[in-house]
XYZ file of C-alpha atoms in Angstrom:
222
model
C 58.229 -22.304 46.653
C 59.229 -21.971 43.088
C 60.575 -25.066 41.159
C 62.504 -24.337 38.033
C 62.485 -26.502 35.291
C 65.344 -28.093 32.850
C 64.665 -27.496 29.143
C 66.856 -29.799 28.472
C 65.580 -33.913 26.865
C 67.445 -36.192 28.353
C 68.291 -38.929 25.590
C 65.458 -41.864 25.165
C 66.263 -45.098 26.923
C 68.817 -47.165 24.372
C 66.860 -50.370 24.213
C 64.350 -50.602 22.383
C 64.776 -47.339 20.028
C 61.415 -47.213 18.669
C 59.553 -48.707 20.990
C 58.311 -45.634 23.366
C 59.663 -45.816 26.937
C 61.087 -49.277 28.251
C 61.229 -49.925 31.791
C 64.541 -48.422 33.222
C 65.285 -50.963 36.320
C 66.851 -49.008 38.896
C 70.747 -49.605 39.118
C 72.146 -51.944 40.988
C 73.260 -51.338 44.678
C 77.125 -50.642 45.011
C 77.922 -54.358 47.721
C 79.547 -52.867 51.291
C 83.395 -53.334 50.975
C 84.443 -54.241 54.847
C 88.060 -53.431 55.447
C 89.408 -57.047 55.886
C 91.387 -57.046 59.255
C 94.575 -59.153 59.000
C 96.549 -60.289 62.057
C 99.923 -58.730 62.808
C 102.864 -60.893 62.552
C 103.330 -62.893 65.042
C 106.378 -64.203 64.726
C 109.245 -63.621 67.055
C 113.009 -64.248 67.093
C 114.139 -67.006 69.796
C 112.497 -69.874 70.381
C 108.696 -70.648 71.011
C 107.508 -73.660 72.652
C 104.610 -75.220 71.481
C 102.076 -73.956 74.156
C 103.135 -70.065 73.753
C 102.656 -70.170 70.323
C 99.350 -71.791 70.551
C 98.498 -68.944 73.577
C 99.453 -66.077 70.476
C 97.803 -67.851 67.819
C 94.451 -67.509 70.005
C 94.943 -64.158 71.414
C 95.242 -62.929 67.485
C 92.495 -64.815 66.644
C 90.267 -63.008 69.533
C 91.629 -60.128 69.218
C 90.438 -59.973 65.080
C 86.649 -61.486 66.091
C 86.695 -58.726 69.013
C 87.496 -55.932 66.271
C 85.002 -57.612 63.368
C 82.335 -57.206 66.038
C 83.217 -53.712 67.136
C 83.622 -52.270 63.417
C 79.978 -54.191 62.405
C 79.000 -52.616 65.107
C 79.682 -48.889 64.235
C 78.895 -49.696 60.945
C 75.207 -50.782 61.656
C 74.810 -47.760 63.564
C 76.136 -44.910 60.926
C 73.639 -46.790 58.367
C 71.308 -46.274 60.680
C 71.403 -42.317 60.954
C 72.232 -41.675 57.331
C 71.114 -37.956 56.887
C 73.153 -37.557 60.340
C 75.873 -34.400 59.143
C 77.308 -32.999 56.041
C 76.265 -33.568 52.301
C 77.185 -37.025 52.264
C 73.508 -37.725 53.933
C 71.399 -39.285 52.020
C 68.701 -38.121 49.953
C 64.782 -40.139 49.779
C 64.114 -41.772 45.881
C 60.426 -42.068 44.850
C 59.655 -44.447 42.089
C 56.279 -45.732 43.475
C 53.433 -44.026 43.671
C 51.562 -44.211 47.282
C 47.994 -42.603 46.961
C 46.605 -40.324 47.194
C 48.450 -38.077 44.675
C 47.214 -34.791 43.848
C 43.476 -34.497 45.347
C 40.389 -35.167 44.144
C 38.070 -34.090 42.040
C 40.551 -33.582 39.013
C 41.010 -31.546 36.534
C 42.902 -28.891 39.297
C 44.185 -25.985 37.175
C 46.751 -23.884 38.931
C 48.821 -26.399 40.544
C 52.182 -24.998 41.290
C 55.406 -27.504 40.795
C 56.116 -27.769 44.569
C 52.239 -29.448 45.217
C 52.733 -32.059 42.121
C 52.726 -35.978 43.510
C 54.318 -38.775 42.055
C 52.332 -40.148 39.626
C 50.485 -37.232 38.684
C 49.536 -36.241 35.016
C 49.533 -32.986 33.282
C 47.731 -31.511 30.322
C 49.473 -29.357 27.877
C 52.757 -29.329 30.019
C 55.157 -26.643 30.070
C 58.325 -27.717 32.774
C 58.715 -23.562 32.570
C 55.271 -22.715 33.735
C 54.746 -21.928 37.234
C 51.647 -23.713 37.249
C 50.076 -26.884 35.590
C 46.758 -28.665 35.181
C 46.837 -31.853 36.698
C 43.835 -34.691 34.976
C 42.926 -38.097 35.446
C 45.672 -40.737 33.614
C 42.791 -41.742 31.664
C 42.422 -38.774 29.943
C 44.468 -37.173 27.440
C 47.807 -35.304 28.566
C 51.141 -34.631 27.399
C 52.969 -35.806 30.739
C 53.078 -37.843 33.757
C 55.703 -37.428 36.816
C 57.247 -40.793 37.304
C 60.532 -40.504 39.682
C 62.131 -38.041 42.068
C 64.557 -37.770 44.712
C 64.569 -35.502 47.985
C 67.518 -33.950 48.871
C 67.710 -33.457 53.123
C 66.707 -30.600 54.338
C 69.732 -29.423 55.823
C 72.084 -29.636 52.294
C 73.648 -27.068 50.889
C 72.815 -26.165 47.263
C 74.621 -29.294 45.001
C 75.011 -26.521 42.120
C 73.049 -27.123 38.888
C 75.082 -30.070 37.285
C 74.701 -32.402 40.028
C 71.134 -31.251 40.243
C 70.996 -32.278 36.465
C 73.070 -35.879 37.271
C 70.770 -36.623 40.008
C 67.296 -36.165 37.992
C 68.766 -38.034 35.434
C 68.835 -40.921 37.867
C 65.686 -40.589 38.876
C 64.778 -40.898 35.306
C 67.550 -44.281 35.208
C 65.168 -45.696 38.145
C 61.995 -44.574 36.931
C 59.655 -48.109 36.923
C 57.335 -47.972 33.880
C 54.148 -50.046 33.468
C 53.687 -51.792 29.846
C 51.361 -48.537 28.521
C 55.178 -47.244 28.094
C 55.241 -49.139 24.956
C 52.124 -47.529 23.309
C 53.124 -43.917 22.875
C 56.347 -41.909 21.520
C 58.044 -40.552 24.992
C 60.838 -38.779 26.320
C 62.418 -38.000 29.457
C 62.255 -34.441 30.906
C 64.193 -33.344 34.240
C 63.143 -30.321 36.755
C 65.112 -29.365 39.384
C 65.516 -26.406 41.784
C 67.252 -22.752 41.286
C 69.550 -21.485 43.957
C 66.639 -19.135 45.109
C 63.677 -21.928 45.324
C 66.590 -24.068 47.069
C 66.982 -21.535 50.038
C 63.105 -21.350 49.891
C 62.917 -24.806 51.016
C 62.867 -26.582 47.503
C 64.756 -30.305 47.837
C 63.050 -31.529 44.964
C 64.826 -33.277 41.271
C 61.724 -34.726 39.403
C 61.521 -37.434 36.323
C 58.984 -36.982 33.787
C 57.840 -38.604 30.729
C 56.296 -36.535 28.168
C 54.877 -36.799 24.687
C 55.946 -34.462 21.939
C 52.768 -34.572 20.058
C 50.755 -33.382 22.866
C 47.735 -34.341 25.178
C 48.366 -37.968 23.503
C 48.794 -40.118 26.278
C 45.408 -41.590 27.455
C 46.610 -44.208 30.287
C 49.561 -44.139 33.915
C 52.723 -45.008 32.005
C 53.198 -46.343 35.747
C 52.623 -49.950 37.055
């Protein structure tokens, strides 16, 4: 599986400027918009006596509680199934890291791009190189991995732009610890080429990096 990497810097996070790296809180979740169901009109030409109308009154009623319940209903049940068809499913966001990330005992040299773990920090980075060393947080490096987002297995290939849009969420939702604020950092996106997609490659990451090197001593994380 080979992961190829976006030269491009995203910009740094607007607030502060020269602060290093805030913490980027995820964005908000869009609210669920329910189609409001409206009874038909009821009224009718001739006259109505009192009990009809009352009868029609409660049969619209019913009728609009019977088809609230029945469209919850559905609804519960395609949020339940989201990856279910097409490349509407949805993808899997990591912005907290569950250990163990890359195994013990560290330094590993060689690690190719598909094995990193979120969390995980790199000496002397290159996003090009088709393998990385990955130390202990505590010890100097140049980058850590901080977000990404799984695509489902069964997608077809986004193309590179949305590939590009979508690590630069993961970046947007990335949740930085207060070491952010110690060191000079930017944001650095890696996503997958058309031939390490139909490899098997569903992977955008988020990293942070520091342009003057193997500076960072500490998890930029929580």
């Amino acid at each position: 599986m080979h992961h190829v990497n976006h030269q491009d810097v995203p910009p740094k996070p607007a607030l502060p400027p020269a602060a290093g790296l805030p913490r980027v809180p995820a964005p908000a979740a869009e609210p669920v918009l329910h189609p409001r169901m409206e009874p038909e009109d009821a009224a009718h030409s001739g006259r109505v006596n009192g009990r009809t109308l009352w009868i029609a009154v409660f049969a619209v009623v019913l009728l609009a509680v019977v088809g609230s319940l029945v469209w919850l209903a559905l609804w519960l049940n395609s949020n339940q199934e989201p990856g279910a068809s097409g490349s509407g499913a949805a993808g899997v966001l990591e912005t907290t890291v569950e250990p163990p990330a890359t195994a013990l005992p560290l330094p590993r040299e060689g690690v190719p791009p598909a094995e990193f773990a979120l969390g995980d920090c790199f000496k002397d980075f290159d996003p090009e190189a088709l393998a990385s060393t990955v130390v202990a947080c505590d010890t100097g490096h140049s980058a850590q991995l901080v977000a990404l987002f799984r695509y489902p297995e069964g997608d077809s290939y986004p193309g590179a732009e949305a590939l590009k849009a979508k690590a630069l969420e993961a970046c947007q939702a990335a949740r930085l610890g207060p070491a952010a604020n110690d060191y000079d950092l930017n944001y650095e996106r890696s996503f997958p080429s058309t031939t390490s997609w139909e490899s098997g490659d569903r992977r955008v990451d988020c990293y942070v990096t520091a342009p003057g090197g193997n500076v960072i001593n500490a998890s930029v994380l929580p």
